[in-house]
Short mmCIF file of C-alpha atoms in Angstrom, two decimals:
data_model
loop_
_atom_site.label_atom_id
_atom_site.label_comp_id
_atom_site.label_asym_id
_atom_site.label_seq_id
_atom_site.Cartn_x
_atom_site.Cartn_y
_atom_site.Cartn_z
CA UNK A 1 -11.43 7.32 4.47
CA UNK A 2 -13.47 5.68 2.06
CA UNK A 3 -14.52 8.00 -0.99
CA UNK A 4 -12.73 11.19 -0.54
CA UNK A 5 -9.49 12.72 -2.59
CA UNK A 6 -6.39 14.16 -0.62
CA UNK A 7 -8.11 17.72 -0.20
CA UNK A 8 -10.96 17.11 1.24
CA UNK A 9 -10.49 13.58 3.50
CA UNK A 10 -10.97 15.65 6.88
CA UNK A 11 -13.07 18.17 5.96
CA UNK A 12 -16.26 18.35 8.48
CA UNK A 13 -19.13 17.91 5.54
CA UNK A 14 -17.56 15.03 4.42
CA UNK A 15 -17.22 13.43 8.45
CA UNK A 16 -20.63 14.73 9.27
CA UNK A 17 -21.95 12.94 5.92
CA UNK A 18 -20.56 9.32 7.27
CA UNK A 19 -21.27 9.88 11.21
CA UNK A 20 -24.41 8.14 11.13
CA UNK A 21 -23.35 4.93 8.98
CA UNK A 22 -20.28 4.13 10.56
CA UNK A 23 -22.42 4.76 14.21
CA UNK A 24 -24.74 1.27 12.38
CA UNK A 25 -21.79 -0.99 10.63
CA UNK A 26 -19.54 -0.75 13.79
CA UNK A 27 -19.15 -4.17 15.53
CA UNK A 28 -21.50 -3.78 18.57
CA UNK A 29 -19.14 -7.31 19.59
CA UNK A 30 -15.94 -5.56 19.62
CA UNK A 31 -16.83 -2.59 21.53
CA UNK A 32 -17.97 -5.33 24.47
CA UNK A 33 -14.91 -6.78 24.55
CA UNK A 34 -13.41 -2.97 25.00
CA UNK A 35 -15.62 -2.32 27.67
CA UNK A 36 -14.62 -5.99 29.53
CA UNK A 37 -11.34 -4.66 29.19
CA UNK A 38 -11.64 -1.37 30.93
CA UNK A 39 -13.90 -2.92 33.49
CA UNK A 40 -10.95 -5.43 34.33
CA UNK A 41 -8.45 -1.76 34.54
CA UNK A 42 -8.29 0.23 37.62
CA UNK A 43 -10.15 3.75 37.38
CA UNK A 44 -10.37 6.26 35.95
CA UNK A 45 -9.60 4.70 32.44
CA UNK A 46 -7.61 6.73 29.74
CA UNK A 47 -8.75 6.44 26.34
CA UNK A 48 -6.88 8.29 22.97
CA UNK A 49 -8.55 8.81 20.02
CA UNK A 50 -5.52 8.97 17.02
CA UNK A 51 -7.19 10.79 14.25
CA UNK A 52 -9.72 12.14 16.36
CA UNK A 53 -11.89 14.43 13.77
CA UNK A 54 -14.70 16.00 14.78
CA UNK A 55 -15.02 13.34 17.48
CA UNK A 56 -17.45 10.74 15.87
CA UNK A 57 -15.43 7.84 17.95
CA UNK A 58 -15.89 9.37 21.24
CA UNK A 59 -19.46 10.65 20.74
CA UNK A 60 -20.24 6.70 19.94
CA UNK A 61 -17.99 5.30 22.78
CA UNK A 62 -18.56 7.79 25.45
CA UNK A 63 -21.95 6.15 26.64
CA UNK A 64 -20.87 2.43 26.11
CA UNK A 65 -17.52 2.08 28.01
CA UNK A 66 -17.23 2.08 31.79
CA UNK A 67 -16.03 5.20 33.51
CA UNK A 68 -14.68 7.28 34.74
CA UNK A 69 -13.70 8.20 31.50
CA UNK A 70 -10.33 10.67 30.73
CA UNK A 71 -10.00 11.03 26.91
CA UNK A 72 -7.48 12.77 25.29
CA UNK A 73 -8.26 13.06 20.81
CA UNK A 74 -5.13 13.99 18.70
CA UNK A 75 -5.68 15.70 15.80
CA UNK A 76 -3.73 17.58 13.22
CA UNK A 77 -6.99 19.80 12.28
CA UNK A 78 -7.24 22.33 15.33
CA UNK A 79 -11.14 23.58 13.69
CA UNK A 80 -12.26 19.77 13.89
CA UNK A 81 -10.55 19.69 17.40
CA UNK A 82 -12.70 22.92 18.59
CA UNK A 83 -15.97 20.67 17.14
CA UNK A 84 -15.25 17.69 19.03
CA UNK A 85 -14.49 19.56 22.26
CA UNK A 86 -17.83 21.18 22.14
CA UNK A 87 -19.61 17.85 21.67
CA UNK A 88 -17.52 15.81 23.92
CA UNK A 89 -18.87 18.78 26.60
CA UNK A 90 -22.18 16.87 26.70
CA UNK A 91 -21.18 13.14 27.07
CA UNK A 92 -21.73 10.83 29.54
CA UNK A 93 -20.04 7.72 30.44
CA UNK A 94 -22.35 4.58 30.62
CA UNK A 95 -22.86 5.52 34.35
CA UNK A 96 -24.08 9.00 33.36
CA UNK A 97 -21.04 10.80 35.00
CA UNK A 98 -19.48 13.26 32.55
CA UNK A 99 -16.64 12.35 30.39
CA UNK A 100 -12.99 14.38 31.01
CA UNK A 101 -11.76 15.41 27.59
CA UNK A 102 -8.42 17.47 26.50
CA UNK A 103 -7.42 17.57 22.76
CA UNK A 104 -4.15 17.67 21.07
CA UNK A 105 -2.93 19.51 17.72
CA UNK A 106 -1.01 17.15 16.05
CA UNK A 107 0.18 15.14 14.07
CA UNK A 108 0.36 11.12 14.60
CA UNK A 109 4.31 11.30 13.91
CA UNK A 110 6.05 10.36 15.72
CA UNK A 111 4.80 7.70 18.16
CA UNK A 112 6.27 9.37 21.03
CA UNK A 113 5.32 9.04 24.75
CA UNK A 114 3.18 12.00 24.55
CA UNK A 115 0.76 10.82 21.85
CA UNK A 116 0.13 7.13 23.78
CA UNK A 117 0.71 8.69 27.52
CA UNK A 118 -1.57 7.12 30.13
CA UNK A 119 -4.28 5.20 27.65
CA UNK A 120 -5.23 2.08 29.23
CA UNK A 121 -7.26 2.04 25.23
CA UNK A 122 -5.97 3.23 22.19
CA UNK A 123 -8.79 4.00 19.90
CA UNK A 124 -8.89 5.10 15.69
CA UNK A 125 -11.43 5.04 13.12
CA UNK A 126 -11.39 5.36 9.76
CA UNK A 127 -8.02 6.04 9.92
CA UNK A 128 -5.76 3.41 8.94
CA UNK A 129 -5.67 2.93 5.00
CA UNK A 130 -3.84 6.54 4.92
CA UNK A 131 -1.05 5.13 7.19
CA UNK A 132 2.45 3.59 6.00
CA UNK A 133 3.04 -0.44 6.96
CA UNK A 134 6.30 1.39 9.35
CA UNK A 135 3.96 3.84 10.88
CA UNK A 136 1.13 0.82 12.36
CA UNK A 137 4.53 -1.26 12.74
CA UNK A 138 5.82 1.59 15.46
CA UNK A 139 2.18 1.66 16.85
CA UNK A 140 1.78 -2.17 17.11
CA UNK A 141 5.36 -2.08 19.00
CA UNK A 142 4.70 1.25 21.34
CA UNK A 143 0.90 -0.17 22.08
CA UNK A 144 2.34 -3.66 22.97
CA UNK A 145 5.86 -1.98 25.66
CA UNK A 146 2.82 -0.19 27.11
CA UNK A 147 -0.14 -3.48 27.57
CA UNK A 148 -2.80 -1.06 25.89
CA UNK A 149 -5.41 -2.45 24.06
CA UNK A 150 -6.58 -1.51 20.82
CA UNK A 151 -9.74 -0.97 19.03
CA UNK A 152 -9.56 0.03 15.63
CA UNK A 153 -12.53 0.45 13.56
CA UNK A 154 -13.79 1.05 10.14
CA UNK A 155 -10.51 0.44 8.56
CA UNK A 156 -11.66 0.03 4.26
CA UNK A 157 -10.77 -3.57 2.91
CA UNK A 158 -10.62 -1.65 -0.50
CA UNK A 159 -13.89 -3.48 -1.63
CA UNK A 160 -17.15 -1.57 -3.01
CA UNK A 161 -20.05 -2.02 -5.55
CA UNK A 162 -22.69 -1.26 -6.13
CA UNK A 163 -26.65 -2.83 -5.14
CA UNK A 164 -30.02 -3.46 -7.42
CA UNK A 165 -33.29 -2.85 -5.21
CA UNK A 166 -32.91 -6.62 -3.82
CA UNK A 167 -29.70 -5.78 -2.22
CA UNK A 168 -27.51 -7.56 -5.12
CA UNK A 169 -23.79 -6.78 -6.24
CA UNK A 170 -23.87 -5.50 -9.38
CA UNK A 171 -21.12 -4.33 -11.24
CA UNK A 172 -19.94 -3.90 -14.88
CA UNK A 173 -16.28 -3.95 -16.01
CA UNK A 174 -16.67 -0.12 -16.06
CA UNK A 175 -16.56 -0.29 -12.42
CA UNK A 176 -13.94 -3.06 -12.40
CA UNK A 177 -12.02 -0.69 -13.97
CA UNK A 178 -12.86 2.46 -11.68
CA UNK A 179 -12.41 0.00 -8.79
CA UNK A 180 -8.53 -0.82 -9.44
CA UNK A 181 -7.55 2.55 -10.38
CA UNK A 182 -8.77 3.27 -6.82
CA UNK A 183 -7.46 0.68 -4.96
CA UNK A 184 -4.22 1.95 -6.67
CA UNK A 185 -4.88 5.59 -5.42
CA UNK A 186 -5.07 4.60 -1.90
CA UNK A 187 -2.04 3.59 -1.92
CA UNK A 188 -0.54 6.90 -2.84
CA UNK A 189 2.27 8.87 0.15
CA UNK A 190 -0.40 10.68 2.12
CA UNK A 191 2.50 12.19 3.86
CA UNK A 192 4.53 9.70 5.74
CA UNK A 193 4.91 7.16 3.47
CA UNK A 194 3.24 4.71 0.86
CA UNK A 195 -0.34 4.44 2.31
CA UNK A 196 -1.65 0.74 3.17
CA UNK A 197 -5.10 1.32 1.22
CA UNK A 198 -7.26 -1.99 0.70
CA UNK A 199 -4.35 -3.97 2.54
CA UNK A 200 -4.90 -2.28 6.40
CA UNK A 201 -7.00 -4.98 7.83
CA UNK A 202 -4.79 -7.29 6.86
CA UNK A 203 -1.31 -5.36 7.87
CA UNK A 204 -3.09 -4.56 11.26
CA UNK A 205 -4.20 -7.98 12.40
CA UNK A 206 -1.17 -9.82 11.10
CA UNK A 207 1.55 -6.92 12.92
CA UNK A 208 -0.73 -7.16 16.01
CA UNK A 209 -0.76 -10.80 16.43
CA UNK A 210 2.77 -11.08 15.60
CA UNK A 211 3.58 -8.73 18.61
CA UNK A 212 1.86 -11.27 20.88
CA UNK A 213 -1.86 -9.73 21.18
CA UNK A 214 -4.91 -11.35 20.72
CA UNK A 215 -6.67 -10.11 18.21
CA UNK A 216 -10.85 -10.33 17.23
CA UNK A 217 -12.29 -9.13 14.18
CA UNK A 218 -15.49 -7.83 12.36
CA UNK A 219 -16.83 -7.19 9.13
CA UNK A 220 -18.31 -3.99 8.77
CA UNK A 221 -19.23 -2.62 5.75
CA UNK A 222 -21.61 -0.34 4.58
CA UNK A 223 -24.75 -1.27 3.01
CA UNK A 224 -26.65 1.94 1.04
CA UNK A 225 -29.81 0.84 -0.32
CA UNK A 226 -31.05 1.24 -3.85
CA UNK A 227 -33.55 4.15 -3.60
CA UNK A 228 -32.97 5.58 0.41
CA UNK A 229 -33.53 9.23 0.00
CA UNK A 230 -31.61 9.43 3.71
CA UNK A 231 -28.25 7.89 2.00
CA UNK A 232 -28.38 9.15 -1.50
CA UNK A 233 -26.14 12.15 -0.77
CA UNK A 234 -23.40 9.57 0.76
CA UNK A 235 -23.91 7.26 -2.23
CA UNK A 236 -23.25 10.52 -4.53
CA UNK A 237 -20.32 11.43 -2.99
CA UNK A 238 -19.00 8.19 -2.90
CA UNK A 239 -19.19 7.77 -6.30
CA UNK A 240 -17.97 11.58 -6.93
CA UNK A 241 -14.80 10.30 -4.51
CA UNK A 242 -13.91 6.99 -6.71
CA UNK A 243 -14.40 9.09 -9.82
CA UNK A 244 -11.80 11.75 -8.72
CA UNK A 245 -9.60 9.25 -7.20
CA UNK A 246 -9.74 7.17 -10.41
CA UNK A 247 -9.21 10.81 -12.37
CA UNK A 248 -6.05 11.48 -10.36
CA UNK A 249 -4.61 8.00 -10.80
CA UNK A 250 -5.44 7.93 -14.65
CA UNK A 251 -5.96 11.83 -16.31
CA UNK A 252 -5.79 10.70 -19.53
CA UNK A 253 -9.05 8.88 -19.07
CA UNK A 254 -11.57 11.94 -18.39
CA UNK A 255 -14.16 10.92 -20.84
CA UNK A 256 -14.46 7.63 -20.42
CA UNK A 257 -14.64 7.96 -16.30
CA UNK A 258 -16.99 10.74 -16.48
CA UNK A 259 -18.95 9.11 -18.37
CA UNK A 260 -19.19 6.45 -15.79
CA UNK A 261 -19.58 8.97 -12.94
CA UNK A 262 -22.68 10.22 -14.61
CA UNK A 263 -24.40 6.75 -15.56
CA UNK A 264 -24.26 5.52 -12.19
CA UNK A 265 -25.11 9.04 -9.97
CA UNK A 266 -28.21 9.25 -12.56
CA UNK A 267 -28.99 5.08 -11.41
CA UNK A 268 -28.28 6.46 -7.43
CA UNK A 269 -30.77 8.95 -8.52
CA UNK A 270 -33.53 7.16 -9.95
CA UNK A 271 -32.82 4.62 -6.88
CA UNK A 272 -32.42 2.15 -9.01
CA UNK A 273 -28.52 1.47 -7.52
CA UNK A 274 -27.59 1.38 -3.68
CA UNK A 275 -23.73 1.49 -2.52
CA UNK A 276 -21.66 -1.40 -0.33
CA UNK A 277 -17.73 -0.36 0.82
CA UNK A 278 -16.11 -3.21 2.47
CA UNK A 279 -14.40 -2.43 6.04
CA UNK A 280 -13.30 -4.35 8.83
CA UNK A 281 -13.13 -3.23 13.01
CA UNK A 282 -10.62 -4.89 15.67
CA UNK A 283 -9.97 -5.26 18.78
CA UNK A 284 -7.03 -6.27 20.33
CA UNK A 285 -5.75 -6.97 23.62
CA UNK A 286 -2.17 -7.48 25.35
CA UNK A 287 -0.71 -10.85 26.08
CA UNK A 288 -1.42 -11.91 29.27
CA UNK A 289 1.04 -10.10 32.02
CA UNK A 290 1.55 -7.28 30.48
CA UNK A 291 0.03 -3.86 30.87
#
């Protein structure tokens, strides 16, 4: 989750807010290789979503994998679980058949048969700077005993800045400074352990490769532009997120950081400033022979 603080990462404004984005940066290249790899699966093909949300993952992979599809989305949020189940009612695979869904209320610990059960693809967005190095570790292992593949997208690389009207980095030591004290907060227990922040990509290609798949990956970030009425609440709240997040790292700072909240939300709002966050997708399949 790129901008939010630990109250409000799931919420469904905040999901409903990024939907539309992350459906644009995904890596169109990864989710072919997904679909080769289901084709090359016997039907019907299991798919679970870990993190599920309000189901932004299946709603943009329903239509472009192979089917039949039988998903199953684990989430520990039973409201968002009720919102994805009501959208997932009107998917359709890319043959047009309808998509089988059931939902679990959950958490993703521990990495049990249950939560991986029957998943010929095991699917996350968003999802993995919150997670502990021992947590993808047990994943990576479970994922590879099993031959599933992976594809994991929109994981943050702990990058952002900001963009003039010509689509140019720009950023001021202010920032610099906002910036760290972020990438700091990410790292912060959200629950089961020191969270891998900035440092996911990394963790999940290196453990994944290690275990013996074969791994591809993707930039893709977001790209805001300076003075798009359409992503100038996202860019706000972006910049409300790093603000809070840099708040909660550093308290003794108010002043100076809201100061620097307000200077660039009034640049967002003269659309004089646009908004990049780096983030990386992957897909990874089994050695050959297994699965």
């Amino acid at each position: 989750m790129s901008a939010s603080t630990s109250h409000d990462l799931f919420s469904a404004s905040w999901l409903a807010l990024r939907e539309g984005l992350d459906g644009r940066s995904r890596s169109h290249r990864l989710t072919g290789l997904a679909t080769e790899w289901l084709k090359a699966r016997p039907a019907p093909h299991g798919i679970v979503d870990l993190g599920s949300g309000s189901g932004s993952n299946l709603c943009f992979l329903a239509s472009r994998l192979p089917g039949p599809q039988r998903w199953r989305l684990v989430d520990h949020d039973a409201g968002l679980l009720s919102h994805a189940r009501r959208r997932g009612g009107r998917l359709r695979d890319r043959a047009g058949a309808p998509v089988a869904l059931t939902t679990r209320c959950r958490g993703l610990s521990p990495i049990d048969g249950a939560l991986l059960a029957e998943a010929d693809l095991v699917v996350a967005s968003a999802l993995f700077d919150l997670m502990p190095r021992a947590w993808v570790e047990s994943l990576v292992a479970a994922c590879a005993a099993r031959g599933q593949a992976l594809l994991l997208t929109l994981s943050v690389d702990g990058d952002w800045a900001f963009l003039d009207r010509q689509g140019v980095r720009v950023e001021d030591h202010e920032d610099i400074a906002v910036r760290t004290l972020f990438q700091a907060h990410q790292c912060r227990d959200k629950g089961l352990g020191p969270a891998l922040g900035g440092e996911a990509p990394a963790v999940l290609a290196s453990t994944l490769a290690g275990a013996g798949f074969r791994v591809e990956s993707d930039a893709s970030p977001w790209h805001l532009a300076a003075g798009d009425a359409t992503q100038q609440p996202l860019a706000e709240a972006l910049v409300t997120g790093w603000h809070d997040a840099a708040l909660e790292q550093a308290p003794l700072e108010a002043t100076r950081l809201g100061a620097w909240r307000d200077r660039r939300l009034a640049a967002i709002c003269a659309g004089e400033l646009g908004v990049t966050v780096g983030h990386r997708d992957l897909f990874a399949r089994p050695a050959a022979g297994r699965g």
